[in-house]
Amino acid sequence: MTWRVVDIAEEGRVLSLSRGSLKVSGNDGELGRVPLSDIQCVLVHGHGAMLSLSLGAALAEAGIPLVLCGRNHAPAALSLPVSGNFEQAARLTAQASLSLPRRKQLWRRLVMAKIASQARALELAGQPDHARLAGLAKSVRSGDPDNVEARAARFYWRRLMGKDFRRDPDGDGLNAHLNYGYAVVRAAMARAVVAAGLTPGLGLHHRSRLNAFQLVDDLMEPFRPLADHAVWRNRKDWAREVGAEAKRELAQVVNGAMATAAGANTVSRVMSTLAHSLAELCMGEATELSWPLDWGLVAQTELDFANRP
């Protein structure tokens, strides 16, 4: 199915639960409803927005992330359910028991996948240097002690957005659009992590005590270039504030297509498969992370995901 990202950007909105749906109201009464079963995540940007306790509990029970965004559309808080899988206790223990060498190997795989995804973004942008970036992935060692990820980022941004572009999470314009796209990707990955019975707070590489979503930030890295490509494609029109049209397009990043061994599937389902493969790996039921073959090969409009099991 195609998930919907609910974005609350206007001031003074009231969010409540009504018959299994998220109801949005304003000063003039009800503005609309969205069934919880259709929602990927809820992003709240508007100042003065209010949310009922019953809705917050219902979102958690349905495994729907609630993202509160601050300045420049960067997430300030992310709400997730306490439990999301009947095997969560066993998987939490297994996740916490992953050895350091194993975590380093898994981080190496994620960095390689991220660089390959960045190279794909450059290829779709018509940059002839994409093969050089793809080749850089081969030099990543366990744990990435040489920080190839950062070297690849410097190479990547100069060619994708231009020599004068600087990635700044506090910046406006294209940087703010990237923040919004990453918020969508992060929320989708958070949902996949919890549904797989993993805990977001135990990362493979990210280990900050101030970050309660370390694993989410680890696993979402290879998906960031999907948002990058959307921003690059609209760079001439998205140079200022993040408008409604930009939000609609960026929200569709998680509904885009990826080619997998089992055929084309949505990004959100690929995320779910990746998270479940990590859970199985922690439990000794798998040896490798599941990763797609490619992305951007199939237009989402050409696929009927609603009919997929």
C-alpha atoms as a PDB file:
ATOM      1  CA  MET A   1       0.000   0.000   0.000  1.00  0.00           C
ATOM      2  CA  THR A   2       0.986   3.659  -0.339  1.00  0.00           C
ATOM      3  CA  TRP A   3       1.572   5.248   3.070  1.00  0.00           C
ATOM      4  CA  ARG A   4       0.599   8.836   3.796  1.00  0.00           C
ATOM      5  CA  VAL A   5       2.787  11.305   5.675  1.00  0.00           C
ATOM      6  CA  VAL A   6       0.591  13.689   7.659  1.00  0.00           C
ATOM      7  CA  ASP A   7       2.240  17.092   7.904  1.00  0.00           C
ATOM      8  CA  ILE A   8       0.874  19.661  10.356  1.00  0.00           C
ATOM      9  CA  ALA A   9       2.473  22.949   9.326  1.00  0.00           C
ATOM     10  CA  GLU A  10      -0.162  25.574  10.106  1.00  0.00           C
ATOM     11  CA  GLU A  11      -0.429  27.230  13.519  1.00  0.00           C
ATOM     12  CA  GLY A  12      -3.152  26.435  16.025  1.00  0.00           C
ATOM     13  CA  ARG A  13      -4.159  22.998  14.730  1.00  0.00           C
ATOM     14  CA  VAL A  14      -5.824  20.515  17.089  1.00  0.00           C
ATOM     15  CA  LEU A  15      -5.149  16.807  16.522  1.00  0.00           C
ATOM     16  CA  SER A  16      -7.512  14.245  18.015  1.00  0.00           C
ATOM     17  CA  LEU A  17      -8.724  10.672  17.587  1.00  0.00           C
ATOM     18  CA  SER A  18     -12.101  10.027  15.978  1.00  0.00           C
ATOM     19  CA  ARG A  19     -13.334   6.541  15.055  1.00  0.00           C
ATOM     20  CA  GLY A  20      -9.944   5.150  14.130  1.00  0.00           C
ATOM     21  CA  SER A  21      -8.867   8.281  12.289  1.00  0.00           C
ATOM     22  CA  LEU A  22      -6.651  11.267  12.991  1.00  0.00           C
ATOM     23  CA  LYS A  23      -8.886  14.331  12.990  1.00  0.00           C
ATOM     24  CA  VAL A  24      -7.427  17.779  12.320  1.00  0.00           C
ATOM     25  CA  SER A  25      -9.372  20.804  13.501  1.00  0.00           C
ATOM     26  CA  GLY A  26      -8.844  24.552  13.359  1.00  0.00           C
ATOM     27  CA  ASN A  27     -10.629  27.687  14.491  1.00  0.00           C
ATOM     28  CA  ASP A  28     -13.431  27.036  11.994  1.00  0.00           C
ATOM     29  CA  GLY A  29     -13.996  23.411  12.987  1.00  0.00           C
ATOM     30  CA  GLU A  30     -12.926  20.126  11.441  1.00  0.00           C
ATOM     31  CA  LEU A  31     -10.490  20.355   8.511  1.00  0.00           C
ATOM     32  CA  GLY A  32     -10.083  16.690   7.647  1.00  0.00           C
ATOM     33  CA  ARG A  33      -9.502  13.090   8.755  1.00  0.00           C
ATOM     34  CA  VAL A  34      -6.996  10.396   7.856  1.00  0.00           C
ATOM     35  CA  PRO A  35      -7.467   6.718   8.850  1.00  0.00           C
ATOM     36  CA  LEU A  36      -4.642   5.564  11.123  1.00  0.00           C
ATOM     37  CA  SER A  37      -4.220   2.501   8.893  1.00  0.00           C
ATOM     38  CA  ASP A  38      -3.104   4.793   6.046  1.00  0.00           C
ATOM     39  CA  ILE A  39      -0.522   6.804   7.995  1.00  0.00           C
ATOM     40  CA  GLN A  40       3.256   6.295   7.747  1.00  0.00           C
ATOM     41  CA  CYS A  41       4.120   9.050  10.235  1.00  0.00           C
ATOM     42  CA  VAL A  42       2.894  12.373  11.600  1.00  0.00           C
ATOM     43  CA  LEU A  43       5.151  15.434  11.300  1.00  0.00           C
ATOM     44  CA  VAL A  44       4.257  18.479  13.388  1.00  0.00           C
ATOM     45  CA  HIS A  45       5.833  21.847  12.488  1.00  0.00           C
ATOM     46  CA  GLY A  46       3.093  24.319  13.355  1.00  0.00           C
ATOM     47  CA  HIS A  47       3.456  26.352  16.542  1.00  0.00           C
ATOM     48  CA  GLY A  48       0.644  26.039  19.059  1.00  0.00           C
ATOM     49  CA  ALA A  49      -0.507  22.650  17.759  1.00  0.00           C
ATOM     50  CA  MET A  50      -2.312  20.523  20.349  1.00  0.00           C
ATOM     51  CA  LEU A  51      -2.629  16.739  20.441  1.00  0.00           C
ATOM     52  CA  SER A  52      -5.014  14.680  22.545  1.00  0.00           C
ATOM     53  CA  LEU A  53      -3.719  11.913  24.822  1.00  0.00           C
ATOM     54  CA  SER A  54      -6.056   9.400  23.187  1.00  0.00           C
ATOM     55  CA  LEU A  55      -4.579  10.156  19.764  1.00  0.00           C
ATOM     56  CA  GLY A  56      -1.018   9.896  21.094  1.00  0.00           C
ATOM     57  CA  ALA A  57      -1.779   6.492  22.590  1.00  0.00           C
ATOM     58  CA  ALA A  58      -3.521   5.315  19.406  1.00  0.00           C
ATOM     59  CA  LEU A  59      -0.563   6.380  17.256  1.00  0.00           C
ATOM     60  CA  ALA A  60       1.785   4.447  19.549  1.00  0.00           C
ATOM     61  CA  GLU A  61      -0.408   1.339  19.516  1.00  0.00           C
ATOM     62  CA  ALA A  62      -0.470   1.458  15.710  1.00  0.00           C
ATOM     63  CA  GLY A  63       3.317   1.873  15.569  1.00  0.00           C
ATOM     64  CA  ILE A  64       3.038   5.285  13.911  1.00  0.00           C
ATOM     65  CA  PRO A  65       5.937   7.667  14.687  1.00  0.00           C
ATOM     66  CA  LEU A  66       5.041  11.151  15.876  1.00  0.00           C
ATOM     67  CA  VAL A  67       7.792  13.595  14.893  1.00  0.00           C
ATOM     68  CA  LEU A  68       7.968  17.050  16.437  1.00  0.00           C
ATOM     69  CA  CYS A  69      10.071  19.328  14.259  1.00  0.00           C
ATOM     70  CA  GLY A  70      11.974  22.412  15.297  1.00  0.00           C
ATOM     71  CA  ARG A  71      13.817  25.068  13.369  1.00  0.00           C
ATOM     72  CA  ASN A  72      14.495  24.368   9.691  1.00  0.00           C
ATOM     73  CA  HIS A  73      12.349  21.225   9.794  1.00  0.00           C
ATOM     74  CA  ALA A  74      14.921  19.156  11.681  1.00  0.00           C
ATOM     75  CA  PRO A  75      13.313  16.626  14.102  1.00  0.00           C
ATOM     76  CA  ALA A  76      13.397  17.766  17.741  1.00  0.00           C
ATOM     77  CA  ALA A  77      11.540  14.758  19.205  1.00  0.00           C
ATOM     78  CA  LEU A  78      10.352  11.377  17.993  1.00  0.00           C
ATOM     79  CA  SER A  79       7.653   9.359  19.768  1.00  0.00           C
ATOM     80  CA  LEU A  80       7.495   5.567  19.355  1.00  0.00           C
ATOM     81  CA  PRO A  81       5.629   2.721  21.104  1.00  0.00           C
ATOM     82  CA  VAL A  82       7.200   1.037  24.139  1.00  0.00           C
ATOM     83  CA  SER A  83       6.873  -2.371  22.451  1.00  0.00           C
ATOM     84  CA  GLY A  84       6.233  -3.298  18.853  1.00  0.00           C
ATOM     85  CA  ASN A  85       6.918  -7.008  18.455  1.00  0.00           C
ATOM     86  CA  PHE A  86       5.990 -10.138  20.415  1.00  0.00           C
ATOM     87  CA  GLU A  87       9.650 -11.235  20.399  1.00  0.00           C
ATOM     88  CA  GLN A  88      10.951  -7.867  21.536  1.00  0.00           C
ATOM     89  CA  ALA A  89      12.460  -9.036  24.854  1.00  0.00           C
ATOM     90  CA  ALA A  90      14.463 -11.825  23.217  1.00  0.00           C
ATOM     91  CA  ARG A  91      15.565  -9.598  20.350  1.00  0.00           C
ATOM     92  CA  LEU A  92      16.577  -6.807  22.703  1.00  0.00           C
ATOM     93  CA  THR A  93      18.831  -9.213  24.597  1.00  0.00           C
ATOM     94  CA  ALA A  94      20.328 -10.528  21.361  1.00  0.00           C
ATOM     95  CA  GLN A  95      20.802  -7.008  19.993  1.00  0.00           C
ATOM     96  CA  ALA A  96      22.609  -5.911  23.149  1.00  0.00           C
ATOM     97  CA  SER A  97      24.861  -8.981  22.920  1.00  0.00           C
ATOM     98  CA  LEU A  98      26.196  -8.195  19.443  1.00  0.00           C
ATOM     99  CA  SER A  99      29.980  -8.182  19.648  1.00  0.00           C
ATOM    100  CA  LEU A 100      31.996  -5.095  18.747  1.00  0.00           C
ATOM    101  CA  PRO A 101      33.653  -6.801  15.733  1.00  0.00           C
ATOM    102  CA  ARG A 102      30.201  -7.799  14.455  1.00  0.00           C
ATOM    103  CA  ARG A 103      28.850  -4.282  14.865  1.00  0.00           C
ATOM    104  CA  LYS A 104      31.867  -2.905  13.015  1.00  0.00           C
ATOM    105  CA  GLN A 105      31.299  -5.304  10.129  1.00  0.00           C
ATOM    106  CA  LEU A 106      27.643  -4.317   9.927  1.00  0.00           C
ATOM    107  CA  TRP A 107      28.569  -0.613   9.942  1.00  0.00           C
ATOM    108  CA  ARG A 108      31.016  -1.276   7.128  1.00  0.00           C
ATOM    109  CA  ARG A 109      28.173  -2.822   5.117  1.00  0.00           C
ATOM    110  CA  LEU A 110      25.921   0.172   5.758  1.00  0.00           C
ATOM    111  CA  VAL A 111      28.624   2.679   4.774  1.00  0.00           C
ATOM    112  CA  MET A 112      29.268   0.751   1.575  1.00  0.00           C
ATOM    113  CA  ALA A 113      25.546   0.744   0.817  1.00  0.00           C
ATOM    114  CA  LYS A 114      25.321   4.479   1.503  1.00  0.00           C
ATOM    115  CA  ILE A 115      28.190   5.263  -0.855  1.00  0.00           C
ATOM    116  CA  ALA A 116      26.668   3.032  -3.522  1.00  0.00           C
ATOM    117  CA  SER A 117      23.371   4.894  -3.077  1.00  0.00           C
ATOM    118  CA  GLN A 118      25.161   8.246  -3.359  1.00  0.00           C
ATOM    119  CA  ALA A 119      26.844   7.033  -6.543  1.00  0.00           C
ATOM    120  CA  ARG A 120      23.421   6.091  -7.906  1.00  0.00           C
ATOM    121  CA  ALA A 121      22.165   9.601  -7.131  1.00  0.00           C
ATOM    122  CA  LEU A 122      25.108  11.076  -9.045  1.00  0.00           C
ATOM    123  CA  GLU A 123      24.432   8.722 -11.947  1.00  0.00           C
ATOM    124  CA  LEU A 124      20.795   9.796 -12.136  1.00  0.00           C
ATOM    125  CA  ALA A 125      22.010  13.418 -12.013  1.00  0.00           C
ATOM    126  CA  GLY A 126      24.168  12.774 -15.075  1.00  0.00           C
ATOM    127  CA  GLN A 127      27.460  13.152 -13.212  1.00  0.00           C
ATOM    128  CA  PRO A 128      30.249  11.199 -14.962  1.00  0.00           C
ATOM    129  CA  ASP A 129      32.170  10.855 -11.681  1.00  0.00           C
ATOM    130  CA  HIS A 130      29.602   8.457 -10.220  1.00  0.00           C
ATOM    131  CA  ALA A 131      31.810   5.444 -10.996  1.00  0.00           C
ATOM    132  CA  ARG A 132      34.697   6.968  -9.013  1.00  0.00           C
ATOM    133  CA  LEU A 133      32.453   7.355  -5.987  1.00  0.00           C
ATOM    134  CA  ALA A 134      31.130   3.807  -6.336  1.00  0.00           C
ATOM    135  CA  GLY A 135      34.721   2.554  -6.420  1.00  0.00           C
ATOM    136  CA  LEU A 136      35.433   4.318  -3.137  1.00  0.00           C
ATOM    137  CA  ALA A 137      33.053   1.928  -1.365  1.00  0.00           C
ATOM    138  CA  LYS A 138      35.549  -0.896  -1.896  1.00  0.00           C
ATOM    139  CA  SER A 139      38.045   0.823   0.402  1.00  0.00           C
ATOM    140  CA  VAL A 140      35.747   0.794   3.456  1.00  0.00           C
ATOM    141  CA  ARG A 141      37.166  -1.388   6.232  1.00  0.00           C
ATOM    142  CA  SER A 142      35.475  -2.814   9.297  1.00  0.00           C
ATOM    143  CA  GLY A 143      34.183   0.055  11.435  1.00  0.00           C
ATOM    144  CA  ASP A 144      35.324   2.539   8.767  1.00  0.00           C
ATOM    145  CA  PRO A 145      38.443   3.651  10.729  1.00  0.00           C
ATOM    146  CA  ASP A 146      39.614   5.711   7.741  1.00  0.00           C
ATOM    147  CA  ASN A 147      36.325   7.659   7.719  1.00  0.00           C
ATOM    148  CA  VAL A 148      35.658   6.880   4.079  1.00  0.00           C
ATOM    149  CA  GLU A 149      32.058   7.929   4.721  1.00  0.00           C
ATOM    150  CA  ALA A 150      33.172  11.552   5.264  1.00  0.00           C
ATOM    151  CA  ARG A 151      35.509  11.493   2.252  1.00  0.00           C
ATOM    152  CA  ALA A 152      32.676  10.191   0.104  1.00  0.00           C
ATOM    153  CA  ALA A 153      30.358  12.942   1.420  1.00  0.00           C
ATOM    154  CA  ARG A 154      32.789  15.699   0.393  1.00  0.00           C
ATOM    155  CA  PHE A 155      33.112  14.166  -3.072  1.00  0.00           C
ATOM    156  CA  TYR A 156      29.361  13.651  -3.339  1.00  0.00           C
ATOM    157  CA  TRP A 157      27.954  17.036  -2.298  1.00  0.00           C
ATOM    158  CA  ARG A 158      30.275  19.075  -4.524  1.00  0.00           C
ATOM    159  CA  ARG A 159      29.165  17.110  -7.573  1.00  0.00           C
ATOM    160  CA  LEU A 160      25.488  16.769  -6.741  1.00  0.00           C
ATOM    161  CA  MET A 161      24.697  20.311  -5.572  1.00  0.00           C
ATOM    162  CA  GLY A 162      27.654  22.304  -6.866  1.00  0.00           C
ATOM    163  CA  LYS A 163      31.002  23.492  -5.548  1.00  0.00           C
ATOM    164  CA  ASP A 164      29.456  26.310  -3.511  1.00  0.00           C
ATOM    165  CA  PHE A 165      26.999  24.076  -1.637  1.00  0.00           C
ATOM    166  CA  ARG A 166      27.655  23.252   2.017  1.00  0.00           C
ATOM    167  CA  ARG A 167      25.538  20.763   3.906  1.00  0.00           C
ATOM    168  CA  ASP A 168      24.316  22.654   6.986  1.00  0.00           C
ATOM    169  CA  PRO A 169      21.520  21.184   9.175  1.00  0.00           C
ATOM    170  CA  ASP A 170      20.831  24.700  10.465  1.00  0.00           C
ATOM    171  CA  GLY A 171      20.724  26.238   7.016  1.00  0.00           C
ATOM    172  CA  ASP A 172      17.726  27.264   4.955  1.00  0.00           C
ATOM    173  CA  GLY A 173      16.866  26.778   1.307  1.00  0.00           C
ATOM    174  CA  LEU A 174      18.048  23.424  -0.036  1.00  0.00           C
ATOM    175  CA  ASN A 175      19.390  22.467   3.395  1.00  0.00           C
ATOM    176  CA  ALA A 176      15.945  22.913   4.945  1.00  0.00           C
ATOM    177  CA  HIS A 177      14.432  20.734   2.210  1.00  0.00           C
ATOM    178  CA  LEU A 178      17.032  18.062   2.923  1.00  0.00           C
ATOM    179  CA  ASN A 179      16.123  18.251   6.623  1.00  0.00           C
ATOM    180  CA  TYR A 180      12.482  17.665   5.784  1.00  0.00           C
ATOM    181  CA  GLY A 181      13.276  14.713   3.527  1.00  0.00           C
ATOM    182  CA  TYR A 182      15.508  13.171   6.182  1.00  0.00           C
ATOM    183  CA  ALA A 183      12.754  13.606   8.799  1.00  0.00           C
ATOM    184  CA  VAL A 184      10.438  11.537   6.587  1.00  0.00           C
ATOM    185  CA  VAL A 185      13.102   8.870   6.033  1.00  0.00           C
ATOM    186  CA  ARG A 186      14.001   8.762   9.726  1.00  0.00           C
ATOM    187  CA  ALA A 187      10.400   8.333  10.809  1.00  0.00           C
ATOM    188  CA  ALA A 188       9.852   5.503   8.327  1.00  0.00           C
ATOM    189  CA  MET A 189      12.999   3.728   9.500  1.00  0.00           C
ATOM    190  CA  ALA A 190      12.012   4.211  13.143  1.00  0.00           C
ATOM    191  CA  ARG A 191       8.729   2.472  12.430  1.00  0.00           C
ATOM    192  CA  ALA A 192      10.533  -0.421  10.734  1.00  0.00           C
ATOM    193  CA  VAL A 193      12.989  -0.812  13.631  1.00  0.00           C
ATOM    194  CA  VAL A 194      10.269  -0.988  16.279  1.00  0.00           C
ATOM    195  CA  ALA A 195       8.124  -3.350  14.180  1.00  0.00           C
ATOM    196  CA  ALA A 196      11.117  -5.704  13.909  1.00  0.00           C
ATOM    197  CA  GLY A 197      11.355  -5.918  17.696  1.00  0.00           C
ATOM    198  CA  LEU A 198      14.627  -4.004  17.896  1.00  0.00           C
ATOM    199  CA  THR A 199      15.322  -1.137  20.257  1.00  0.00           C
ATOM    200  CA  PRO A 200      16.194   2.187  18.600  1.00  0.00           C
ATOM    201  CA  GLY A 201      18.550   3.167  21.425  1.00  0.00           C
ATOM    202  CA  LEU A 202      21.215   0.498  20.772  1.00  0.00           C
ATOM    203  CA  GLY A 203      23.172   1.518  17.691  1.00  0.00           C
ATOM    204  CA  LEU A 204      25.762  -0.258  15.619  1.00  0.00           C
ATOM    205  CA  HIS A 205      27.939   2.833  15.098  1.00  0.00           C
ATOM    206  CA  HIS A 206      26.098   5.832  16.547  1.00  0.00           C
ATOM    207  CA  ARG A 207      26.728   5.712  20.296  1.00  0.00           C
ATOM    208  CA  SER A 208      25.850   9.149  21.680  1.00  0.00           C
ATOM    209  CA  ARG A 209      24.193   9.029  25.097  1.00  0.00           C
ATOM    210  CA  LEU A 210      22.051  11.969  23.982  1.00  0.00           C
ATOM    211  CA  ASN A 211      20.588  10.084  20.999  1.00  0.00           C
ATOM    212  CA  ALA A 212      17.734   7.693  21.789  1.00  0.00           C
ATOM    213  CA  PHE A 213      17.475   6.616  18.141  1.00  0.00           C
ATOM    214  CA  GLN A 214      20.996   5.452  17.391  1.00  0.00           C
ATOM    215  CA  LEU A 215      19.997   2.331  15.468  1.00  0.00           C
ATOM    216  CA  VAL A 216      17.499   4.297  13.393  1.00  0.00           C
ATOM    217  CA  ASP A 217      20.244   6.730  12.400  1.00  0.00           C
ATOM    218  CA  ASP A 218      22.544   3.816  11.519  1.00  0.00           C
ATOM    219  CA  LEU A 219      20.061   2.030   9.290  1.00  0.00           C
ATOM    220  CA  MET A 220      18.691   5.124   7.546  1.00  0.00           C
ATOM    221  CA  GLU A 221      22.101   6.232   6.199  1.00  0.00           C
ATOM    222  CA  PRO A 222      21.863   4.389   2.846  1.00  0.00           C
ATOM    223  CA  PHE A 223      18.385   5.853   2.275  1.00  0.00           C
ATOM    224  CA  ARG A 224      19.379   9.514   2.634  1.00  0.00           C
ATOM    225  CA  PRO A 225      20.360   9.864  -1.062  1.00  0.00           C
ATOM    226  CA  LEU A 226      16.732   9.172  -1.998  1.00  0.00           C
ATOM    227  CA  ALA A 227      15.821  12.504  -0.407  1.00  0.00           C
ATOM    228  CA  ASP A 228      18.975  14.089  -1.844  1.00  0.00           C
ATOM    229  CA  HIS A 229      17.910  13.124  -5.356  1.00  0.00           C
ATOM    230  CA  ALA A 230      14.440  14.606  -4.886  1.00  0.00           C
ATOM    231  CA  VAL A 231      15.963  17.896  -3.701  1.00  0.00           C
ATOM    232  CA  TRP A 232      18.501  17.911  -6.547  1.00  0.00           C
ATOM    233  CA  ARG A 233      15.733  17.347  -9.085  1.00  0.00           C
ATOM    234  CA  ASN A 234      13.876  20.417  -7.800  1.00  0.00           C
ATOM    235  CA  ARG A 235      16.884  22.534  -6.786  1.00  0.00           C
ATOM    236  CA  LYS A 236      15.910  25.485  -8.978  1.00  0.00           C
ATOM    237  CA  ASP A 237      12.422  25.710  -7.468  1.00  0.00           C
ATOM    238  CA  TRP A 238      13.289  24.840  -3.860  1.00  0.00           C
ATOM    239  CA  ALA A 239      15.881  27.513  -3.130  1.00  0.00           C
ATOM    240  CA  ARG A 240      13.780  29.215  -0.456  1.00  0.00           C
ATOM    241  CA  GLU A 241      11.343  28.015   2.215  1.00  0.00           C
ATOM    242  CA  VAL A 242       9.877  24.502   2.270  1.00  0.00           C
ATOM    243  CA  GLY A 243       6.474  24.877   0.634  1.00  0.00           C
ATOM    244  CA  ALA A 244       3.452  22.598   0.479  1.00  0.00           C
ATOM    245  CA  GLU A 245       4.360  21.144  -2.924  1.00  0.00           C
ATOM    246  CA  ALA A 246       7.891  20.330  -1.788  1.00  0.00           C
ATOM    247  CA  LYS A 247       6.536  18.605   1.311  1.00  0.00           C
ATOM    248  CA  ARG A 248       4.164  16.504  -0.760  1.00  0.00           C
ATOM    249  CA  GLU A 249       6.950  15.345  -3.046  1.00  0.00           C
ATOM    250  CA  LEU A 250       9.430  14.658  -0.253  1.00  0.00           C
ATOM    251  CA  ALA A 251       6.782  12.718   1.665  1.00  0.00           C
ATOM    252  CA  GLN A 252       6.581  10.342  -1.307  1.00  0.00           C
ATOM    253  CA  VAL A 253      10.253   9.355  -0.987  1.00  0.00           C
ATOM    254  CA  VAL A 254       9.298   6.368   1.185  1.00  0.00           C
ATOM    255  CA  ASN A 255       6.748   5.255  -1.430  1.00  0.00           C
ATOM    256  CA  GLY A 256       9.300   5.217  -4.243  1.00  0.00           C
ATOM    257  CA  ALA A 257      10.524   1.995  -5.827  1.00  0.00           C
ATOM    258  CA  MET A 258      13.551  -0.149  -5.174  1.00  0.00           C
ATOM    259  CA  ALA A 259      14.568  -3.232  -7.114  1.00  0.00           C
ATOM    260  CA  THR A 260      15.088  -6.279  -4.908  1.00  0.00           C
ATOM    261  CA  ALA A 261      15.791  -9.949  -5.547  1.00  0.00           C
ATOM    262  CA  ALA A 262      12.059 -10.561  -5.106  1.00  0.00           C
ATOM    263  CA  GLY A 263      11.066  -7.777  -7.529  1.00  0.00           C
ATOM    264  CA  ALA A 264      10.315  -4.074  -7.162  1.00  0.00           C
ATOM    265  CA  ASN A 265       9.072  -2.896  -3.788  1.00  0.00           C
ATOM    266  CA  THR A 266       8.442   0.336  -1.918  1.00  0.00           C
ATOM    267  CA  VAL A 267      11.211   2.012   0.059  1.00  0.00           C
ATOM    268  CA  SER A 268       9.238   1.592   3.283  1.00  0.00           C
ATOM    269  CA  ARG A 269       8.964  -2.156   2.715  1.00  0.00           C
ATOM    270  CA  VAL A 270      12.655  -2.389   1.914  1.00  0.00           C
ATOM    271  CA  MET A 271      13.323  -0.633   5.222  1.00  0.00           C
ATOM    272  CA  SER A 272      11.129  -3.173   6.988  1.00  0.00           C
ATOM    273  CA  THR A 273      12.984  -6.046   5.338  1.00  0.00           C
ATOM    274  CA  LEU A 274      16.343  -4.538   6.317  1.00  0.00           C
ATOM    275  CA  ALA A 275      15.288  -4.120   9.957  1.00  0.00           C
ATOM    276  CA  HIS A 276      13.905  -7.653  10.137  1.00  0.00           C
ATOM    277  CA  SER A 277      17.085  -9.066   8.606  1.00  0.00           C
ATOM    278  CA  LEU A 278      19.089  -7.330  11.347  1.00  0.00           C
ATOM    279  CA  ALA A 279      16.765  -8.802  13.984  1.00  0.00           C
ATOM    280  CA  GLU A 280      17.255 -12.266  12.484  1.00  0.00           C
ATOM    281  CA  LEU A 281      21.004 -11.720  12.384  1.00  0.00           C
ATOM    282  CA  CYS A 282      21.003 -10.787  16.075  1.00  0.00           C
ATOM    283  CA  MET A 283      19.067 -13.985  16.844  1.00  0.00           C
ATOM    284  CA  GLY A 284      21.456 -16.126  14.782  1.00  0.00           C
ATOM    285  CA  GLU A 285      18.801 -16.814  12.131  1.00  0.00           C
ATOM    286  CA  ALA A 286      20.599 -14.918   9.328  1.00  0.00           C
ATOM    287  CA  THR A 287      24.178 -14.058   8.410  1.00  0.00           C
ATOM    288  CA  GLU A 288      23.766 -10.949   6.218  1.00  0.00           C
ATOM    289  CA  LEU A 289      21.673  -7.813   6.047  1.00  0.00           C
ATOM    290  CA  SER A 290      19.034  -7.769   3.337  1.00  0.00           C
ATOM    291  CA  TRP A 291      19.680  -4.990   0.842  1.00  0.00           C
ATOM    292  CA  PRO A 292      18.005  -3.978  -2.462  1.00  0.00           C
ATOM    293  CA  LEU A 293      19.676  -4.338  -5.820  1.00  0.00           C
ATOM    294  CA  ASP A 294      19.007  -0.768  -6.962  1.00  0.00           C
ATOM    295  CA  TRP A 295      16.663   2.175  -6.639  1.00  0.00           C
ATOM    296  CA  GLY A 296      15.083   4.608  -9.058  1.00  0.00           C
ATOM    297  CA  LEU A 297      14.623   1.915 -11.709  1.00  0.00           C
ATOM    298  CA  VAL A 298      10.840   1.768 -11.638  1.00  0.00           C
ATOM    299  CA  ALA A 299       8.439   4.670 -11.441  1.00  0.00           C
ATOM    300  CA  GLN A 300       6.196   4.312  -8.409  1.00  0.00           C
ATOM    301  CA  THR A 301       3.146   5.196 -10.492  1.00  0.00           C
ATOM    302  CA  GLU A 302       3.733   2.117 -12.645  1.00  0.00           C
ATOM    303  CA  LEU A 303       3.394  -0.238  -9.671  1.00  0.00           C
ATOM    304  CA  ASP A 304       0.262  -1.355  -7.880  1.00  0.00           C
ATOM    305  CA  PHE A 305       1.636  -1.695  -4.386  1.00  0.00           C
ATOM    306  CA  ALA A 306      -1.811  -1.811  -2.871  1.00  0.00           C
ATOM    307  CA  ASN A 307      -2.249  -5.330  -4.237  1.00  0.00           C
ATOM    308  CA  ARG A 308       0.992  -6.623  -2.759  1.00  0.00           C
ATOM    309  CA  PRO A 309       0.656  -8.958   0.250  1.00  0.00           C
END
